[in-house]
mmCIF file of C-alpha atoms in Angstrom:
data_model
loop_
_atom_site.group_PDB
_atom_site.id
_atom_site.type_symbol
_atom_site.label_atom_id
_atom_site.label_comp_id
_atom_site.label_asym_id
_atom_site.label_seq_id
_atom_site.Cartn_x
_atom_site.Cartn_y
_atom_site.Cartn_z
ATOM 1 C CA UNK D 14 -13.085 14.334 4.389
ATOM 2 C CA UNK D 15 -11.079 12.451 7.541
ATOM 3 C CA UNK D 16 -8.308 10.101 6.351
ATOM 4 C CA UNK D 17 -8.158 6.579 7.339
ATOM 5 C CA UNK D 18 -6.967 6.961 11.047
ATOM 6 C CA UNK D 19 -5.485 3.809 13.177
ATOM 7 C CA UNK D 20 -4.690 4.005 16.848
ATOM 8 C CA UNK D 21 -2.539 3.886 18.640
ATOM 9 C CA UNK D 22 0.053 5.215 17.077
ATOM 10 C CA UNK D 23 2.772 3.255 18.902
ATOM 11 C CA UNK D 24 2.345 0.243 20.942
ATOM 12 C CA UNK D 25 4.733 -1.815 23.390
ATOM 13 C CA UNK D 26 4.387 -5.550 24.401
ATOM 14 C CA UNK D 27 6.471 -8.163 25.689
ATOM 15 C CA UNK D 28 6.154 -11.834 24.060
ATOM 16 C CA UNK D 29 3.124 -13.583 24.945
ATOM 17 C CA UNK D 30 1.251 -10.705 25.239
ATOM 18 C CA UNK D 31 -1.806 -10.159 22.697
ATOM 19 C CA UNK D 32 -2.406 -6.896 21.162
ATOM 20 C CA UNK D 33 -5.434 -5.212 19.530
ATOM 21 C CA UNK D 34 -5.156 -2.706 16.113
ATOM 22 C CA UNK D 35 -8.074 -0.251 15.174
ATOM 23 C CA UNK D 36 -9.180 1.274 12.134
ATOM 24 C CA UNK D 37 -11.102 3.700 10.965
ATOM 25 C CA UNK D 38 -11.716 3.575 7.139
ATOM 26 C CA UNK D 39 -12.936 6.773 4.769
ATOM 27 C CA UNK D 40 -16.296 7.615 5.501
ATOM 28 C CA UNK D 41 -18.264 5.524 2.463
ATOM 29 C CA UNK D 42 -15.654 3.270 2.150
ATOM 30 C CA UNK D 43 -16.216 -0.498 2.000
ATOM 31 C CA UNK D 44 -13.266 -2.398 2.340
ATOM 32 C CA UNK D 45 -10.524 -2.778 4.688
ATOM 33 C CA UNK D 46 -6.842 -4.087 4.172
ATOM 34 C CA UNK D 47 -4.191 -4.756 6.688
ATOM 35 C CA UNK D 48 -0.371 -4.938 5.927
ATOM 36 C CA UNK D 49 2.654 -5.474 7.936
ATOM 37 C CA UNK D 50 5.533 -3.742 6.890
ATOM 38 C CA UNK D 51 8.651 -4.918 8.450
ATOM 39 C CA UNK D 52 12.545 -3.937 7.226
ATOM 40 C CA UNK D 53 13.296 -7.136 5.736
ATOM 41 C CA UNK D 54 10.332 -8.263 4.344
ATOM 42 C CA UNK D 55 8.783 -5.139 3.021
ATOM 43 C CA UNK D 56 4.870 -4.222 2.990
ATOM 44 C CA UNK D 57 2.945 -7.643 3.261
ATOM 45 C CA UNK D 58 -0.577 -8.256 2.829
ATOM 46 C CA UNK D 59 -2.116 -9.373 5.749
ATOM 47 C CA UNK D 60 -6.175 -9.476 5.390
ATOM 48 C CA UNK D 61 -9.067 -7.492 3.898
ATOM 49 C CA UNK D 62 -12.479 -7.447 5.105
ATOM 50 C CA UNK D 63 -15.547 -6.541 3.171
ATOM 51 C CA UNK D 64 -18.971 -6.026 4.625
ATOM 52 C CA UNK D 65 -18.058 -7.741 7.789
ATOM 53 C CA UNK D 66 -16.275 -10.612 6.414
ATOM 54 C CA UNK D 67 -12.899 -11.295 5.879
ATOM 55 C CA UNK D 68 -12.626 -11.619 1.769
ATOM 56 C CA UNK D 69 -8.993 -12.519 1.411
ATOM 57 C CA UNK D 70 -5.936 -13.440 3.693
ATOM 58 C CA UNK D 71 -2.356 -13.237 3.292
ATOM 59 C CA UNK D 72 0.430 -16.213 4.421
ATOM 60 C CA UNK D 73 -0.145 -15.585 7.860
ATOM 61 C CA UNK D 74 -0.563 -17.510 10.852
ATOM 62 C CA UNK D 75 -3.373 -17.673 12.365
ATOM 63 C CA UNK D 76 -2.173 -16.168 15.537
ATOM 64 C CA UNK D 77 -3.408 -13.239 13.724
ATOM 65 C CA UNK D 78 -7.208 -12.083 13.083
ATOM 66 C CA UNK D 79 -9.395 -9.364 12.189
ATOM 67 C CA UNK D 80 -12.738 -8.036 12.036
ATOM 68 C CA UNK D 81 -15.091 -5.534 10.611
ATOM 69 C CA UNK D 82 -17.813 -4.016 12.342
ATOM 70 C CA UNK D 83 -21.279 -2.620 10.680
ATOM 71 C CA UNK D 84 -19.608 1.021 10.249
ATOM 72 C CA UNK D 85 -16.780 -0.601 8.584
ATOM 73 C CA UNK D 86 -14.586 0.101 10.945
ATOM 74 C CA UNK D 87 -12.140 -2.692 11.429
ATOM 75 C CA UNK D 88 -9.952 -4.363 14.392
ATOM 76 C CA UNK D 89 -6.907 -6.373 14.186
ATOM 77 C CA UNK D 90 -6.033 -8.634 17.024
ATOM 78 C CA UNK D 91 -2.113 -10.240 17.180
ATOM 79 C CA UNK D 92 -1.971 -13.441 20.157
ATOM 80 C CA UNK D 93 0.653 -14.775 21.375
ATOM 81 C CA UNK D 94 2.903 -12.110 20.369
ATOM 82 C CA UNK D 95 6.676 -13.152 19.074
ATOM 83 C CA UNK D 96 9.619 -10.903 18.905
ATOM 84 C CA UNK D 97 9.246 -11.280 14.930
ATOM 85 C CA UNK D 98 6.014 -9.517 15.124
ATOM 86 C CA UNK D 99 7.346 -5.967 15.762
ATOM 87 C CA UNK D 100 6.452 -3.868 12.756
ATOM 88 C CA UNK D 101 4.580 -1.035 11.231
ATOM 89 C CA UNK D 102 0.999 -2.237 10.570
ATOM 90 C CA UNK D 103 -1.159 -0.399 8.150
ATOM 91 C CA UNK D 104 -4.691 -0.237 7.483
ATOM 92 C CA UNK D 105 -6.039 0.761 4.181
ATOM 93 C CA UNK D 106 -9.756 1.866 2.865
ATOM 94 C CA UNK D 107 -11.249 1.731 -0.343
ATOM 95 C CA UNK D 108 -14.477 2.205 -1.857
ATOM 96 C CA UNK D 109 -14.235 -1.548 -3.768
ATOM 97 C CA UNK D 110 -16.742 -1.150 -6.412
ATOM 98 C CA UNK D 111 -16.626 -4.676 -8.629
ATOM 99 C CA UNK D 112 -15.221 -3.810 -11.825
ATOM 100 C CA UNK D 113 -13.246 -0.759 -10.929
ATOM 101 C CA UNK D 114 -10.800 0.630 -12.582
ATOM 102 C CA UNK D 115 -9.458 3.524 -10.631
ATOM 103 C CA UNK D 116 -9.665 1.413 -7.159
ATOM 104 C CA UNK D 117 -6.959 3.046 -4.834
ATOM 105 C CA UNK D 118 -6.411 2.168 -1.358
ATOM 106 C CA UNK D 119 -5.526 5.378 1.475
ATOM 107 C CA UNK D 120 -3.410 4.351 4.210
ATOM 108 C CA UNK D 121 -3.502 5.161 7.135
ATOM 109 C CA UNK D 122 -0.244 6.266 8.965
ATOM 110 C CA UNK D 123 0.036 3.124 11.022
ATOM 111 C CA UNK D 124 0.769 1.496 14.543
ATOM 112 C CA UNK D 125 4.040 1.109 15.377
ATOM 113 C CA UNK D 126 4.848 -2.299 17.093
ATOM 114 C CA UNK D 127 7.263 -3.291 19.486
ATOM 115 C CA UNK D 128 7.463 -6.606 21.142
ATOM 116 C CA UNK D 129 10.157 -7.315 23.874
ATOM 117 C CA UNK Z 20 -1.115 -9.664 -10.733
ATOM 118 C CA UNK Z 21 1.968 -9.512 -12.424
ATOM 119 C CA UNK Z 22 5.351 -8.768 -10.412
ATOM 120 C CA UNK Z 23 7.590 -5.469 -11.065
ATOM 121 C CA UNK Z 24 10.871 -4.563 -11.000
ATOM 122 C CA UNK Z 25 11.997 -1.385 -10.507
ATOM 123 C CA UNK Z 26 15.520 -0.443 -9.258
ATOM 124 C CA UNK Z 27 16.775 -0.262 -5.732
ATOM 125 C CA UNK Z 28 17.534 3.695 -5.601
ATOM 126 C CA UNK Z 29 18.059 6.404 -7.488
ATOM 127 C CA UNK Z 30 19.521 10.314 -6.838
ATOM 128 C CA UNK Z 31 17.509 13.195 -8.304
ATOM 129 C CA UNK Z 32 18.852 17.129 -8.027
ATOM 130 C CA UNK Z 33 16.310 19.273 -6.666
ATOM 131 C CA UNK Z 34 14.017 21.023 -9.144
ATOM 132 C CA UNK Z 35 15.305 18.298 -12.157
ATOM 133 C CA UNK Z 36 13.419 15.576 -13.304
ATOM 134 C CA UNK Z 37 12.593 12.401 -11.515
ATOM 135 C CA UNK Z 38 12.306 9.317 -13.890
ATOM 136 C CA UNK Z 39 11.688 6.185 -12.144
ATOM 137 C CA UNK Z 40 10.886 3.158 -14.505
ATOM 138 C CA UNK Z 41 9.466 0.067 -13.761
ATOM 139 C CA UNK Z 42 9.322 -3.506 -15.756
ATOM 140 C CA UNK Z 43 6.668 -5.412 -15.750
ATOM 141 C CA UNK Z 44 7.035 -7.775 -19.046
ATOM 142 C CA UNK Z 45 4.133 -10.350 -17.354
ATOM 143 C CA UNK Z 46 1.831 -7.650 -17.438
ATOM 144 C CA UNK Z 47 -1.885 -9.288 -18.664
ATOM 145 C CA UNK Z 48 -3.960 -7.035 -20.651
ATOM 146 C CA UNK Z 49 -6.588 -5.975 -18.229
ATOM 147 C CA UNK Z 50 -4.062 -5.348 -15.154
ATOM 148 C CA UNK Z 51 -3.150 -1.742 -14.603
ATOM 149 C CA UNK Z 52 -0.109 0.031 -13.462
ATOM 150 C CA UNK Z 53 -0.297 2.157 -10.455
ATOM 151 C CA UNK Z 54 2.338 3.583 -8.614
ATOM 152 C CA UNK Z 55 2.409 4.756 -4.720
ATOM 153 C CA UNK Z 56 4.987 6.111 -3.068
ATOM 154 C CA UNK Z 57 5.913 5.660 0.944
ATOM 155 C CA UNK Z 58 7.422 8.452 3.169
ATOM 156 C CA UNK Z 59 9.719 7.606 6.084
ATOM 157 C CA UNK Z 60 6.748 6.600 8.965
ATOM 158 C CA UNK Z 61 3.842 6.710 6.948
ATOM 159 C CA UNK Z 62 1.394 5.266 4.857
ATOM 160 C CA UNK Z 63 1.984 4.632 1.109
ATOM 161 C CA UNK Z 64 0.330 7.358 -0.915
ATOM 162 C CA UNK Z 65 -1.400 6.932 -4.236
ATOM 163 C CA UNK Z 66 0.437 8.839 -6.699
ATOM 164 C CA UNK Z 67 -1.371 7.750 -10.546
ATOM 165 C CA UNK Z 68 -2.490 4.780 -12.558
ATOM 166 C CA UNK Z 69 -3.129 3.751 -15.996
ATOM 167 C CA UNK Z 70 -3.594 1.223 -18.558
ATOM 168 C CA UNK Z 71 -1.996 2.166 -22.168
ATOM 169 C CA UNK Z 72 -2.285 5.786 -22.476
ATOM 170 C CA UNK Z 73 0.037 7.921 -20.776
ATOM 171 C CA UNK Z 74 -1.500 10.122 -17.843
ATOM 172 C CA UNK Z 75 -0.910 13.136 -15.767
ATOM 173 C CA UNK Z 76 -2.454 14.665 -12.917
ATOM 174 C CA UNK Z 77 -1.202 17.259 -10.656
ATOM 175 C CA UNK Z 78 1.616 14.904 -8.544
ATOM 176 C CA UNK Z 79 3.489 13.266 -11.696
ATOM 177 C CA UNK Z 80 2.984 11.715 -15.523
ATOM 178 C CA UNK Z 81 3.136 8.144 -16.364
ATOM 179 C CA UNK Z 82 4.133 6.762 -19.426
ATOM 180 C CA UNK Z 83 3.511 3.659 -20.617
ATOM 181 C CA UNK Z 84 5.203 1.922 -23.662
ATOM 182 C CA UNK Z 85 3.102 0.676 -26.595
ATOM 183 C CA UNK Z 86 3.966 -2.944 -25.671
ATOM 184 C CA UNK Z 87 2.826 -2.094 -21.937
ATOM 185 C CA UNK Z 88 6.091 -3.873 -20.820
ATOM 186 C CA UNK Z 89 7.668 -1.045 -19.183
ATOM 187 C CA UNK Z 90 6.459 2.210 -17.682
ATOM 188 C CA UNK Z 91 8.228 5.266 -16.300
ATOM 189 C CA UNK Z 92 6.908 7.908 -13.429
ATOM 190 C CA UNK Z 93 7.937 11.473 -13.983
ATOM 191 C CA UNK Z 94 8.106 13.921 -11.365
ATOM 192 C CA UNK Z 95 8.522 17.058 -13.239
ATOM 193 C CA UNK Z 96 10.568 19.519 -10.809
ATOM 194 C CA UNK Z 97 11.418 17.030 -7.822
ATOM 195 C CA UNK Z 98 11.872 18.765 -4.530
ATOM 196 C CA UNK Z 99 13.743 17.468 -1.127
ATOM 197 C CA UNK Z 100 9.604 16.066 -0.097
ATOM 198 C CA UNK Z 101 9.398 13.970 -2.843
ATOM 199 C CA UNK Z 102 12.445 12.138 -0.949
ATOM 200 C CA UNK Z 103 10.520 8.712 -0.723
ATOM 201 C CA UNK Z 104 10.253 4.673 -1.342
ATOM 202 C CA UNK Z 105 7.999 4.638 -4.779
ATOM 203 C CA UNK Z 106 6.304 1.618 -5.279
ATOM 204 C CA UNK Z 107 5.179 0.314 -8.832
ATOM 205 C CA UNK Z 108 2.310 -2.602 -8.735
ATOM 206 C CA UNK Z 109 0.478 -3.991 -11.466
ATOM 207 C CA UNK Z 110 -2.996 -4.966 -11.006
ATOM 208 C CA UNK Z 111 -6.333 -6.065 -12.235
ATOM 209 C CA UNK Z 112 -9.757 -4.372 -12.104
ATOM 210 C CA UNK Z 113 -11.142 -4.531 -8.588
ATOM 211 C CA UNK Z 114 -12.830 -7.951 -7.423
ATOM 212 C CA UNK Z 115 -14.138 -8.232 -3.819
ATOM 213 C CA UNK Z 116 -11.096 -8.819 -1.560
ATOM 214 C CA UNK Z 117 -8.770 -8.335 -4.079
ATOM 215 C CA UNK Z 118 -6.742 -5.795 -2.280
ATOM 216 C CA UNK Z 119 -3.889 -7.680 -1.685
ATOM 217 C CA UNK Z 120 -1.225 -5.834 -3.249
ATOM 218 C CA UNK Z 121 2.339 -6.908 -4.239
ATOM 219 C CA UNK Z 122 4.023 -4.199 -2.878
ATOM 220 C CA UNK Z 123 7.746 -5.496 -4.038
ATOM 221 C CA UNK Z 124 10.890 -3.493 -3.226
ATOM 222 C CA UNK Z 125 10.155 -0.045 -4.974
ATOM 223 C CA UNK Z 126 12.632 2.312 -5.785
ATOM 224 C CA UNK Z 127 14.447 4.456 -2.718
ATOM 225 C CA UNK Z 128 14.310 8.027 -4.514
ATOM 226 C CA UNK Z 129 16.296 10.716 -2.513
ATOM 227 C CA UNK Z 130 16.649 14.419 -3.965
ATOM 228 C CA UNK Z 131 19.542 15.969 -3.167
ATOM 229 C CA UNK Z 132 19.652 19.687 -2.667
#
């Protein structure tokens, strides 16, 4: 079975510039997370989106958005980029059955950021 | 979800016995303690979970105390790729969007040949 896959792997943009994230989640898999994992504030949780809508959202701004398509595949779209926005963003999958017990999420290995 | 804390690093010899433990005295009955761990580059990697019992599977054991307040992951016979940032969250059975994960500092475990 594929892993959760995100491209592109690495990305460069200068400020002002907007940017667009993709993910593929586990085939089967329901819901979609995004996290932003920078050096000084660690992995933060951005969004997750859940048959097509987004279910929960992290302290944010809203400079940055998401979406989920049919096939649960999911998109993550950054405007207006700022220097502070360079960082390793990671989509995760999970099957999110209500009630469970054993949920994990699978990362993916990431896009690597890099506004200038 | 209840917060953790779990030290900032730790050495381990290679083929000895990683112990990492992790606090979490907040810890509400129905949450769960999972730990993931985070190679340099990549995505953080489920490692195990449990409530109260202790549990093993093929990557580590976790045991939990009786009071639930603290909780240790074992890597039986570390080697130089277990060198990782291990991550110890506390959480509750799954709700829709409720994947928003307190990731915290997690413990910087390097094995040393």
């Amino acid at each position: 079975k594929a892993g959760v896959t995100q491209t592109p792997r690495y990305l460069i943009k200068t400020r002002g510039q907007q940017v667009t994230l993709s993910c593929s989640p586990i085939s089967g898999h329901r819901s979609v997370s995004w996290y932003q994992q920078t050096p000084g504030q660690g992995l933060q949780f951005l969004f997750e989106y859940f048959s097509e809508t987004q279910r929960n959202k992290g302290n944010f701004p809203g400079r940055f958005s998401g979406r989920q398509f049919s096939n649960s595949r999911s998109e993550m779209n950054v405007s207006t980029l700022e220097l502070g926005d360079s960082a390793l963003y990671l989509c995760a999958s999970s099957l999110a059955l209500d009630g469970a017990t054993n949920e994990k999420l699978f990362f993916g290995s990431g896009t690597q950021l890099s506004v200038l | 979800d209840a917060k953790t804390t779990q030290p900032t690093s730790m050495d381990c010899a290679e083929g000895r016995a990683a112990n990492l433990p992790c606090n979490h005295s907040t810890i509400s009955g129905n949450e769960y303690v999972y730990w993931y761990r985070q190679i340099h580059s990549q995505g953080p990697q489920y490692i195990i979970h449990g409530l109260k019992n202790n549990e093993t599977n093929e990557m580590a054991s976790l045991i939990i105390t009786e009071d639930r307040k603290s909780s240790t992951l074992i890597l039986p016979h570390a080697t130089l790729r277990d060198t990782a940032v291990y991550y110890c969250i506390v959480r509750v059975p799954y709700q829709t969007g409720a994947n928003n994960l307190f990731f915290g500092t997690g413990t910087r475990l390097t094995v040393i040949p």
